[in-house]
Amino acid sequence: MTDAEDRKPQSDEARMAFTPPAGVEVGDSESETTSEFALPVGLDVPHPTGAEPEGSAFVPPSTYSAREAPAFTPATGIPAVSLTKDAPWQDRMRTMLRMPVTERPAPEPVQKAEEGGPAVPRVLDLTLRIGELLLAGGEGAEDVEAAMFAVCRSYGLDRCEPNVTFTLLSISYQPSLVDDPVSAARTVRRRGTDYTRLAAVFQLVDDLSDPETQISLEEAYRRLAEIRRNRHPYPTWVLTSASGLLAGAASVLVGGDLIVFVAAALGAMLGDRLAWLCAGRGLPEFYQFTVAAMPPAAIGVTLTVAHVDVAASAVITGGLFALLPGRALVAGVQDGLTGFYITAAARLLEVMYFFVGIVVGVLVVLYFGVQLGAQLNPDAALGSREQPLVQIGASMLLSLTFAVLLQQERSTVLAVTLNGGVAWVVYGAMHYAGDLSPVASTAVAAGLVGLFGQLMSRYRYASALPYTTAAIGPLLPGSATYFGLLAIAQNDVDGGLGSLTKAAALAMAIAIGVNLGSEVSRMFLRGAGRGRKAAKRTRGF
């Protein structure tokens, strides 16, 4: 390259305007990008002794304590909350669960755990185990959440949020706005009906909620383990006998005599044993209900084919009473009415599957019975208004045996038996004597069952389920269900659907009536429903 070429100006690609000229040396510090707020090199600003290092605005200072931090009053003020100490813990916990976390009254300063504070993971684990037993026993989602909140609050964990669905329980605890939350969950995989165990769990929660009772975590775990290990109060042969007596009493309610009573009892006991055999083989509950519904229907069809002068329809109807899932239906409707729509949908779907299993089992037998020439007369089971005293006795026997099947405590059996008799008296007086609609009569009778059951549970400081579930047994729509299935088997689809619709209406009347009776008792009892928040939505938006 010549000297002339060296003196020729370079193009823009070769030299930029910010490129320093040849021969000018620039230090490395000038090429670095610096902030105008940065301190110049060599300038050292002294820091006071003990100053904290610079950190994030969301990191609390070292002198901050969550328990000693002052409480901030909202701009709208804190509403006054009246929590009567004499009220059951269920009402007090429901009231606080419906309140925002910042508006809940602080728990008592007394700690039932170690002096260093409650062991949060263990308290949450105990809470989930208690909630699992309650949910598996058939308790409503609202009462399960109230129990879980009561356990956490008894150990000083007030900023907790329990959440209950059909198969999953979860709970989250946040010590303060600047501390990390702690969450735990538990899945409910097996369900079993044992109201004695349910009552024991409620007693444990009641003792934990009592401020005068000091129960440590170890003691609570020990009592919970004893509740799990306890055997059922009634042996298997007693449950099978109770199933047969329940079916026999139900057949008398719809006009059966002594022969019908014995036939219905034998069919129900045989169906119960077959269902237990299927359960031992690992078959799902759908097939267990299907198999259990076949023997009563087969005995009724056999009596008709043999030309025995009995009300065969009453035999089949009595067998259906022992299978209808009234407990799950009431719990599902109650969850829907209290705002737990996911759990309510799951429970009602479970009821639908059980009901379809019963329908399949009875329809198979009725179809073959019609093909064999069995003349089943639906009107043969409608002579029920001529013997009111016998019906009252049958309704009380039905409630008694239903309570045994639910594994209730022996101390509650008499009360629920009387409650079932009162329910049938009210239904009979309104429907037969007053000639009112069966749906309206059923709703009023179920409302009284819920009201009396709630009053009894408050007197005993226990769950209301043992006092209400068995008492609604005489009101279950067994006859309407059977007549609908019989009409479908005889190719009268329209009539069958009409009867099944009536059965569904009666079932909904029972569930809504029980829940309404319970809510009415909470409204008028002292301190029961005050402060309980509810959604205010009246126009669909």
Coordinates of C-alpha atoms in Angstrom, one line a residue:
M1 CA 0.0 0.0 0.0
T2 CA 1.4 3.4 -1.0
D3 CA 1.5 6.7 1.0
A4 CA -1.3 8.1 -1.1
E5 CA -3.6 5.3 -0.3
D6 CA -2.8 5.8 3.4
R7 CA -3.9 9.4 3.2
K8 CA -7.2 8.6 1.5
P9 CA -10.2 9.0 3.8
Q10 CA -11.8 5.7 4.8
S11 CA -15.5 4.8 4.2
D12 CA -18.3 4.8 6.8
E13 CA -18.0 1.0 7.1
A14 CA -14.3 1.4 7.9
R15 CA -14.4 4.3 10.4
M16 CA -17.3 5.5 12.6
A17 CA -17.7 9.0 13.8
F18 CA -17.2 8.0 17.4
T19 CA -14.0 6.2 16.7
P20 CA -11.1 8.0 18.3
P21 CA -8.5 9.3 15.8
A22 CA -5.3 7.5 15.3
G23 CA -2.7 8.3 17.9
V24 CA -5.1 9.1 20.7
E25 CA -5.1 6.7 23.5
V26 CA -8.3 6.3 25.6
G27 CA -8.4 4.5 29.0
D28 CA -10.5 1.4 29.6
S29 CA -12.7 3.2 32.2
E30 CA -14.1 5.7 29.7
S31 CA -15.5 2.9 27.5
E32 CA -17.6 1.4 30.3
T33 CA -21.1 2.6 30.8
T34 CA -21.7 4.2 34.2
S35 CA -24.7 5.7 36.0
E36 CA -24.8 9.3 36.8
F37 CA -25.7 8.4 40.4
A38 CA -22.6 6.4 40.8
L39 CA -19.9 7.7 43.1
P40 CA -16.7 8.9 41.5
V41 CA -13.7 6.7 41.8
G42 CA -11.7 7.5 44.9
L43 CA -14.6 9.1 46.9
D44 CA -15.4 7.0 50.0
V45 CA -18.5 7.9 51.9
P46 CA -18.4 6.8 55.6
H47 CA -21.3 4.6 56.9
P48 CA -22.6 4.9 60.4
T49 CA -21.7 2.1 62.8
G50 CA -24.3 -0.7 62.8
A51 CA -26.0 0.3 59.6
E52 CA -27.9 -2.4 57.8
P53 CA -26.8 -3.4 54.3
E54 CA -28.8 -2.3 51.4
G55 CA -31.6 -4.9 50.4
S56 CA -34.9 -5.3 48.8
A57 CA -37.9 -3.1 49.8
F58 CA -39.9 -6.3 50.5
V59 CA -37.4 -7.7 53.0
P60 CA -38.4 -6.9 56.6
P61 CA -35.9 -5.1 58.8
S62 CA -34.0 -7.2 61.3
T63 CA -35.9 -5.5 64.2
Y64 CA -39.3 -6.5 62.7
S65 CA -41.4 -9.0 64.6
A66 CA -44.7 -10.3 63.2
R67 CA -46.2 -10.9 66.6
E68 CA -45.2 -7.5 68.0
A69 CA -46.2 -5.5 64.8
P70 CA -49.0 -3.0 65.4
A71 CA -52.4 -3.8 63.9
F72 CA -53.6 -1.6 61.1
T73 CA -57.2 -0.5 61.1
P74 CA -58.9 -0.6 57.7
A75 CA -60.3 2.6 56.2
T76 CA -63.9 1.4 56.6
G77 CA -63.3 0.3 60.2
I78 CA -63.5 -3.1 61.8
P79 CA -67.1 -4.5 62.2
A80 CA -68.1 -5.7 65.6
V81 CA -68.3 -9.5 65.8
S82 CA -70.4 -11.0 68.5
L83 CA -69.2 -14.6 69.3
T84 CA -71.1 -16.1 72.1
K85 CA -68.8 -18.4 74.1
D86 CA -71.8 -20.6 75.1
A87 CA -72.5 -21.3 71.4
P88 CA -71.1 -24.5 69.9
W89 CA -67.7 -24.3 68.2
Q90 CA -69.3 -25.1 64.9
D91 CA -71.2 -21.8 64.9
R92 CA -68.2 -19.7 66.0
M93 CA -65.9 -21.2 63.4
R94 CA -68.5 -20.8 60.6
T95 CA -68.8 -17.1 61.5
M96 CA -65.0 -16.5 61.3
L97 CA -64.6 -18.7 58.2
R98 CA -67.0 -16.3 56.3
M99 CA -64.9 -13.3 57.3
P100 CA -61.8 -11.9 55.6
V101 CA -58.6 -12.9 57.3
T102 CA -57.8 -9.3 58.4
E103 CA -61.2 -8.9 60.1
R104 CA -61.1 -12.1 62.2
P105 CA -60.7 -11.6 65.9
A106 CA -57.3 -12.7 67.3
P107 CA -57.1 -16.0 69.1
E108 CA -56.5 -16.3 72.8
P109 CA -52.8 -15.8 73.7
V110 CA -52.7 -19.2 75.6
Q111 CA -50.7 -21.7 73.5
K112 CA -51.4 -25.4 73.9
A113 CA -48.2 -26.4 72.3
E114 CA -44.6 -25.8 73.4
E115 CA -43.4 -22.5 74.7
G116 CA -41.5 -21.8 71.5
G117 CA -44.8 -21.8 69.6
P118 CA -46.8 -24.4 67.8
A119 CA -45.1 -26.8 65.4
V120 CA -46.8 -25.6 62.3
P121 CA -46.3 -28.7 60.0
R122 CA -47.6 -31.0 62.8
V123 CA -50.6 -28.9 63.5
L124 CA -51.5 -28.8 59.8
D125 CA -51.0 -32.6 59.6
L126 CA -53.3 -33.1 62.6
T127 CA -55.9 -30.8 61.1
L128 CA -55.9 -32.7 57.8
R129 CA -56.2 -36.1 59.6
I130 CA -59.2 -34.9 61.5
G131 CA -60.8 -33.4 58.4
E132 CA -60.2 -36.7 56.5
L133 CA -62.2 -38.7 59.1
L134 CA -65.0 -36.2 59.1
L135 CA -65.3 -36.0 55.3
A136 CA -65.0 -39.8 54.9
G137 CA -67.8 -40.2 57.4
G138 CA -70.2 -38.2 55.4
E139 CA -70.0 -34.8 57.1
G140 CA -70.8 -31.7 55.0
A141 CA -68.0 -29.6 53.6
E142 CA -68.9 -26.6 55.6
D143 CA -68.7 -28.5 58.9
V144 CA -65.4 -30.1 57.9
E145 CA -63.9 -26.7 57.2
A146 CA -65.2 -25.4 60.5
A147 CA -63.6 -28.3 62.3
M148 CA -60.3 -27.8 60.5
F149 CA -60.3 -24.1 61.3
A150 CA -61.1 -24.8 65.0
V151 CA -58.1 -27.2 65.3
C152 CA -55.7 -24.7 63.8
R153 CA -57.1 -21.8 65.9
S154 CA -56.8 -23.8 69.1
Y155 CA -53.1 -24.0 68.6
G156 CA -52.7 -20.3 67.7
L157 CA -52.7 -20.6 63.9
D158 CA -55.3 -17.9 63.1
R159 CA -54.2 -16.9 59.6
C160 CA -55.2 -20.2 58.0
E161 CA -57.5 -21.1 55.1
P162 CA -58.9 -24.6 54.9
N163 CA -60.3 -25.8 51.6
V164 CA -62.5 -29.0 51.2
T165 CA -63.6 -30.7 48.0
F166 CA -65.1 -34.2 47.5
T167 CA -61.7 -36.1 47.6
L168 CA -59.1 -33.5 48.5
L169 CA -58.4 -31.5 51.7
S170 CA -55.9 -28.7 51.8
I171 CA -54.9 -26.0 54.2
S172 CA -52.6 -23.0 54.0
Y173 CA -51.1 -21.0 56.9
Q174 CA -49.4 -17.7 56.6
P175 CA -47.8 -16.3 59.8
S176 CA -47.8 -12.7 58.5
L177 CA -47.7 -10.7 55.3
V178 CA -44.0 -10.9 55.0
D179 CA -43.5 -14.6 55.9
D180 CA -43.7 -17.5 53.6
P181 CA -46.9 -19.5 53.7
V182 CA -47.0 -23.2 54.7
S183 CA -49.4 -25.4 52.8
A184 CA -50.4 -29.1 53.1
A185 CA -52.9 -31.4 51.4
R186 CA -54.4 -34.8 52.0
T187 CA -56.5 -37.1 49.7
V188 CA -59.6 -39.0 50.9
R189 CA -59.5 -42.3 49.1
R190 CA -61.8 -44.5 51.2
R191 CA -65.2 -43.7 52.7
G192 CA -67.0 -45.5 55.4
T193 CA -70.2 -45.0 57.4
D194 CA -69.4 -45.0 61.1
Y195 CA -71.3 -42.3 63.1
T196 CA -69.7 -43.6 66.4
R197 CA -66.3 -42.6 65.0
L198 CA -67.7 -39.3 63.7
A199 CA -69.1 -38.5 67.2
A200 CA -65.7 -39.2 68.7
V201 CA -63.9 -36.9 66.3
F202 CA -66.4 -34.1 67.1
Q203 CA -65.8 -34.6 70.8
L204 CA -62.0 -34.3 70.1
V205 CA -62.5 -31.0 68.2
D206 CA -64.8 -29.8 71.0
D207 CA -62.1 -30.5 73.6
L208 CA -59.5 -28.8 71.5
S209 CA -61.7 -25.7 71.1
D210 CA -62.3 -25.4 74.8
P211 CA -60.0 -22.6 76.2
E212 CA -60.0 -24.3 79.6
T213 CA -58.7 -27.6 78.2
Q214 CA -54.9 -27.9 77.7
I215 CA -54.4 -30.7 75.1
S216 CA -50.9 -31.0 73.6
L217 CA -50.2 -32.2 70.1
E218 CA -49.0 -35.6 71.4
E219 CA -52.2 -36.1 73.3
A220 CA -54.3 -35.1 70.3
Y221 CA -52.4 -37.5 68.1
R222 CA -52.9 -40.3 70.7
R223 CA -56.7 -39.7 70.9
L224 CA -56.9 -39.6 67.1
A225 CA -55.1 -42.9 66.8
E226 CA -57.5 -44.5 69.4
I227 CA -60.4 -43.3 67.3
R228 CA -59.0 -44.9 64.2
R229 CA -58.3 -48.2 66.0
N230 CA -61.8 -48.5 67.6
R231 CA -63.9 -51.3 66.2
H232 CA -67.4 -50.8 64.9
P233 CA -70.1 -51.0 67.7
Y234 CA -72.1 -53.6 65.9
P235 CA -70.9 -56.9 64.4
T236 CA -71.6 -58.0 60.9
W237 CA -74.5 -60.3 61.7
V238 CA -76.3 -57.4 63.5
L239 CA -75.9 -55.2 60.4
T240 CA -77.3 -57.9 58.1
S241 CA -80.3 -58.5 60.4
A242 CA -80.8 -54.7 60.6
S243 CA -80.9 -54.5 56.8
G244 CA -83.6 -57.2 56.7
L245 CA -85.7 -55.6 59.4
L246 CA -85.4 -52.2 57.6
A247 CA -86.7 -53.7 54.4
G248 CA -89.5 -55.5 56.2
A249 CA -90.6 -52.3 58.1
A250 CA -90.6 -50.4 54.8
S251 CA -92.8 -53.0 53.1
V252 CA -95.3 -52.6 56.0
L253 CA -95.3 -48.8 55.4
V254 CA -96.6 -49.4 51.8
G255 CA -99.3 -51.9 52.7
G256 CA -97.5 -55.3 53.3
D257 CA -98.6 -57.9 55.8
L258 CA -96.6 -60.5 57.8
I259 CA -95.7 -62.6 54.7
V260 CA -94.5 -59.6 52.8
F261 CA -92.5 -58.5 55.9
V262 CA -90.7 -61.9 56.0
A263 CA -90.1 -62.0 52.2
A264 CA -88.7 -58.4 52.1
A265 CA -86.4 -59.1 55.0
L266 CA -85.0 -62.3 53.4
G267 CA -84.5 -60.5 50.1
A268 CA -82.7 -57.6 51.7
M269 CA -80.4 -59.8 53.9
L270 CA -79.5 -61.9 50.8
G271 CA -78.7 -58.8 48.8
D272 CA -76.6 -57.4 51.7
R273 CA -74.5 -60.6 51.8
L274 CA -74.0 -60.6 48.0
A275 CA -72.9 -56.9 48.2
W276 CA -70.4 -57.8 50.9
L277 CA -69.1 -60.6 48.7
C278 CA -68.7 -58.2 45.8
A279 CA -66.9 -55.7 48.0
G280 CA -64.5 -58.4 49.2
R281 CA -63.7 -59.2 45.5
G282 CA -62.9 -55.5 44.9
L283 CA -65.9 -54.6 42.7
P284 CA -66.9 -50.9 42.6
E285 CA -69.9 -49.8 44.6
F286 CA -72.0 -49.4 41.4
Y287 CA -72.0 -53.2 40.9
Q288 CA -72.5 -53.8 44.6
F289 CA -75.8 -51.8 44.4
T290 CA -76.8 -53.6 41.3
V291 CA -76.3 -57.0 42.9
A292 CA -77.9 -56.0 46.2
A293 CA -81.1 -54.8 44.3
M294 CA -81.7 -58.2 42.6
P295 CA -82.7 -60.6 45.4
P296 CA -85.7 -58.5 46.7
A297 CA -86.9 -58.1 43.1
A298 CA -86.4 -61.8 42.4
I299 CA -88.4 -62.8 45.5
G300 CA -91.2 -60.5 44.5
V301 CA -91.4 -61.8 41.0
T302 CA -91.1 -65.4 42.2
L303 CA -94.1 -64.9 44.5
T304 CA -96.1 -63.5 41.7
V305 CA -95.2 -66.3 39.3
A306 CA -96.1 -68.9 42.0
H307 CA -99.5 -67.2 42.3
V308 CA -99.0 -66.5 46.0
D309 CA -101.7 -64.1 47.2
V310 CA -99.3 -61.4 48.6
A311 CA -98.4 -57.8 47.6
A312 CA -95.3 -58.6 45.6
S313 CA -94.8 -54.9 44.9
A314 CA -94.5 -54.2 48.6
V315 CA -91.7 -56.8 48.8
I316 CA -89.7 -55.1 46.0
T317 CA -90.4 -51.6 47.5
G318 CA -89.1 -52.7 50.9
G319 CA -85.9 -54.0 49.4
L320 CA -85.4 -50.6 47.7
F321 CA -85.7 -48.7 50.9
A322 CA -82.6 -50.5 52.3
L323 CA -80.5 -49.3 49.2
L324 CA -81.6 -45.7 48.5
P325 CA -78.6 -43.4 49.2
G326 CA -80.4 -40.9 51.4
R327 CA -77.3 -40.0 53.4
A328 CA -75.3 -39.0 50.4
L329 CA -78.3 -37.2 48.9
V330 CA -78.8 -35.0 52.0
A331 CA -75.1 -34.2 52.2
G332 CA -74.9 -33.3 48.5
V333 CA -77.8 -30.9 48.6
Q334 CA -76.6 -29.4 51.8
D335 CA -73.2 -28.7 50.2
G336 CA -74.9 -27.0 47.3
L337 CA -77.1 -24.8 49.5
T338 CA -74.1 -23.7 51.5
G339 CA -72.0 -22.7 48.5
F340 CA -69.7 -25.8 48.0
Y341 CA -70.8 -26.4 44.5
I342 CA -67.9 -28.6 43.4
T343 CA -68.4 -31.0 46.3
A344 CA -72.1 -30.9 45.9
A345 CA -71.8 -31.8 42.2
A346 CA -69.5 -34.7 43.0
R347 CA -71.8 -36.0 45.8
L348 CA -74.9 -35.8 43.6
L349 CA -73.1 -37.5 40.7
E350 CA -72.2 -40.3 43.2
V351 CA -75.9 -40.6 44.2
M352 CA -76.8 -40.8 40.5
Y353 CA -74.4 -43.7 39.9
F354 CA -75.8 -45.5 42.9
F355 CA -79.4 -45.0 41.8
V356 CA -78.5 -46.1 38.2
G357 CA -77.0 -49.3 39.7
I358 CA -80.2 -50.0 41.6
V359 CA -82.3 -49.3 38.5
V360 CA -80.2 -51.7 36.5
G361 CA -80.5 -54.5 39.0
V362 CA -84.3 -54.2 39.5
L363 CA -85.0 -53.7 35.7
V364 CA -83.1 -56.9 34.8
V365 CA -85.2 -58.9 37.2
L366 CA -88.5 -57.2 36.3
Y367 CA -87.8 -57.7 32.6
F368 CA -87.3 -61.5 33.0
G369 CA -90.3 -61.6 35.3
V370 CA -92.5 -59.9 32.7
Q371 CA -91.2 -62.3 30.0
L372 CA -92.1 -65.3 32.3
G373 CA -95.7 -64.0 32.6
A374 CA -95.5 -62.3 36.1
Q375 CA -98.5 -59.9 36.5
L376 CA -97.2 -57.3 38.9
N377 CA -100.0 -54.9 40.0
P378 CA -98.7 -51.5 41.2
D379 CA -102.0 -50.8 43.0
A380 CA -101.4 -53.7 45.4
A381 CA -99.0 -51.6 47.5
L382 CA -101.3 -48.7 48.0
G383 CA -103.4 -49.8 51.0
S384 CA -101.3 -47.9 53.5
R385 CA -103.8 -45.5 55.1
E386 CA -105.9 -48.0 56.9
Q387 CA -103.5 -48.9 59.7
P388 CA -101.9 -45.7 61.1
L389 CA -100.7 -47.3 64.3
V390 CA -99.0 -50.1 62.5
Q391 CA -97.4 -47.6 60.2
I392 CA -96.1 -45.5 63.1
G393 CA -94.5 -48.6 64.6
A394 CA -93.0 -49.6 61.3
S395 CA -91.6 -46.1 60.7
M396 CA -89.9 -46.2 64.2
L397 CA -88.5 -49.7 63.5
L398 CA -87.2 -48.5 60.1
S399 CA -85.4 -45.5 61.8
L400 CA -84.0 -47.8 64.5
T401 CA -82.5 -50.3 62.0
F402 CA -81.3 -47.4 59.8
A403 CA -79.4 -46.0 62.9
V404 CA -77.8 -49.5 63.4
L405 CA -76.7 -49.6 59.8
L406 CA -75.1 -46.2 60.2
Q407 CA -73.1 -47.5 63.2
Q408 CA -74.5 -44.9 65.6
E409 CA -73.8 -44.7 69.3
R410 CA -76.3 -46.6 71.4
S411 CA -77.1 -43.4 73.3
T412 CA -78.5 -41.8 70.1
V413 CA -80.6 -44.6 68.8
L414 CA -83.6 -43.9 71.0
A415 CA -83.7 -40.2 70.0
V416 CA -83.4 -40.8 66.3
T417 CA -86.1 -43.5 66.5
L418 CA -88.5 -41.1 68.1
N419 CA -87.6 -38.4 65.5
G420 CA -88.4 -40.8 62.7
G421 CA -91.8 -41.6 64.2
V422 CA -92.6 -37.9 64.5
A423 CA -91.6 -37.4 60.9
W424 CA -94.0 -40.1 59.7
V425 CA -96.9 -38.8 61.9
V426 CA -96.5 -35.3 60.4
Y427 CA -96.3 -36.8 56.9
G428 CA -99.3 -39.0 57.4
A429 CA -101.4 -36.2 58.9
M430 CA -100.6 -33.8 56.0
H431 CA -100.8 -36.3 53.1
Y432 CA -103.5 -38.8 54.2
A433 CA -105.7 -36.7 56.6
G434 CA -105.1 -33.3 55.0
D435 CA -105.0 -34.6 51.4
L436 CA -102.0 -32.4 50.6
S437 CA -99.3 -33.0 48.0
P438 CA -96.8 -35.7 48.9
V439 CA -93.9 -33.5 48.0
A440 CA -95.1 -30.7 50.3
S441 CA -95.8 -33.1 53.1
T442 CA -92.4 -34.7 52.8
A443 CA -90.7 -31.3 52.8
V444 CA -92.4 -30.2 56.0
A445 CA -91.7 -33.6 57.7
A446 CA -88.1 -33.4 56.7
G447 CA -87.9 -29.8 58.0
L448 CA -89.0 -31.0 61.4
V449 CA -86.4 -33.8 61.3
G450 CA -83.7 -31.2 60.6
L451 CA -85.0 -28.9 63.3
F452 CA -85.2 -31.5 66.0
G453 CA -81.9 -33.0 64.9
Q454 CA -80.1 -29.7 65.2
L455 CA -81.6 -29.1 68.7
M456 CA -80.5 -32.5 69.8
S457 CA -77.0 -32.0 68.5
R458 CA -76.7 -28.7 70.2
Y459 CA -77.8 -30.2 73.5
R460 CA -75.2 -32.9 73.1
Y461 CA -72.5 -30.6 71.5
A462 CA -72.2 -33.2 68.7
S463 CA -72.8 -33.6 64.9
A464 CA -76.4 -33.4 63.7
L465 CA -76.0 -36.2 61.2
P466 CA -76.7 -39.1 63.7
Y467 CA -80.0 -37.4 64.7
T468 CA -81.2 -36.6 61.2
T469 CA -80.0 -39.2 58.6
A470 CA -81.8 -42.2 60.1
A471 CA -84.9 -40.2 60.9
I472 CA -85.6 -39.5 57.2
G473 CA -85.6 -43.2 56.3
P474 CA -89.5 -43.5 56.4
L475 CA -89.7 -40.6 54.0
L476 CA -87.5 -42.0 51.2
P477 CA -89.3 -42.4 47.9
G478 CA -89.1 -46.2 47.6
S479 CA -92.5 -46.8 46.2
A480 CA -92.3 -44.1 43.6
T481 CA -89.0 -45.5 42.4
Y482 CA -90.4 -49.0 42.1
F483 CA -93.5 -47.9 40.2
G484 CA -91.3 -46.0 37.7
L485 CA -89.1 -49.0 37.1
L486 CA -92.1 -51.3 36.8
A487 CA -93.7 -49.1 34.2
I488 CA -90.5 -49.0 32.2
A489 CA -90.3 -52.8 32.3
Q490 CA -93.9 -53.0 31.0
N491 CA -93.0 -50.6 28.1
D492 CA -94.8 -47.7 29.6
V493 CA -91.9 -45.3 29.3
D494 CA -93.9 -42.1 29.8
G495 CA -95.5 -43.4 33.0
G496 CA -92.2 -44.7 34.3
L497 CA -90.4 -41.4 33.7
G498 CA -93.3 -39.6 35.5
S499 CA -92.9 -41.8 38.6
L500 CA -89.1 -41.4 38.6
T501 CA -89.5 -37.7 38.3
K502 CA -91.8 -37.8 41.4
A503 CA -89.2 -39.8 43.2
A504 CA -86.5 -37.2 42.4
A505 CA -88.8 -34.4 43.6
L506 CA -89.4 -36.3 46.9
A507 CA -85.7 -36.8 47.4
M508 CA -85.0 -33.1 46.8
A509 CA -87.8 -32.2 49.2
I510 CA -86.2 -34.4 51.9
A511 CA -82.7 -32.9 51.4
I512 CA -83.9 -29.3 51.2
G513 CA -86.3 -29.8 54.2
V514 CA -83.5 -31.2 56.4
N515 CA -81.2 -28.3 55.5
L516 CA -83.9 -25.7 56.0
G517 CA -84.8 -27.0 59.4
S518 CA -81.2 -26.8 60.5
E519 CA -80.8 -23.3 59.2
V520 CA -84.0 -22.1 60.9
S521 CA -82.7 -23.4 64.2
R522 CA -79.5 -21.5 63.8
M523 CA -81.4 -18.3 63.0
F524 CA -83.4 -18.2 66.2
L525 CA -81.0 -19.8 68.7
R526 CA -79.0 -17.4 70.8
G527 CA -75.7 -16.4 69.1
A528 CA -75.9 -19.3 66.6
G529 CA -76.0 -17.5 63.3
R530 CA -75.0 -13.9 64.1
G531 CA -72.1 -12.6 62.1
R532 CA -72.3 -15.5 59.6
K533 CA -71.5 -14.0 56.2
A534 CA -73.4 -15.1 53.1
A535 CA -73.4 -14.1 49.5
K536 CA -75.8 -11.4 48.5
R537 CA -76.7 -12.3 45.0
T538 CA -80.4 -12.0 44.0
R539 CA -80.5 -11.2 40.3
G540 CA -78.1 -13.8 38.9
F541 CA -75.1 -11.7 38.5

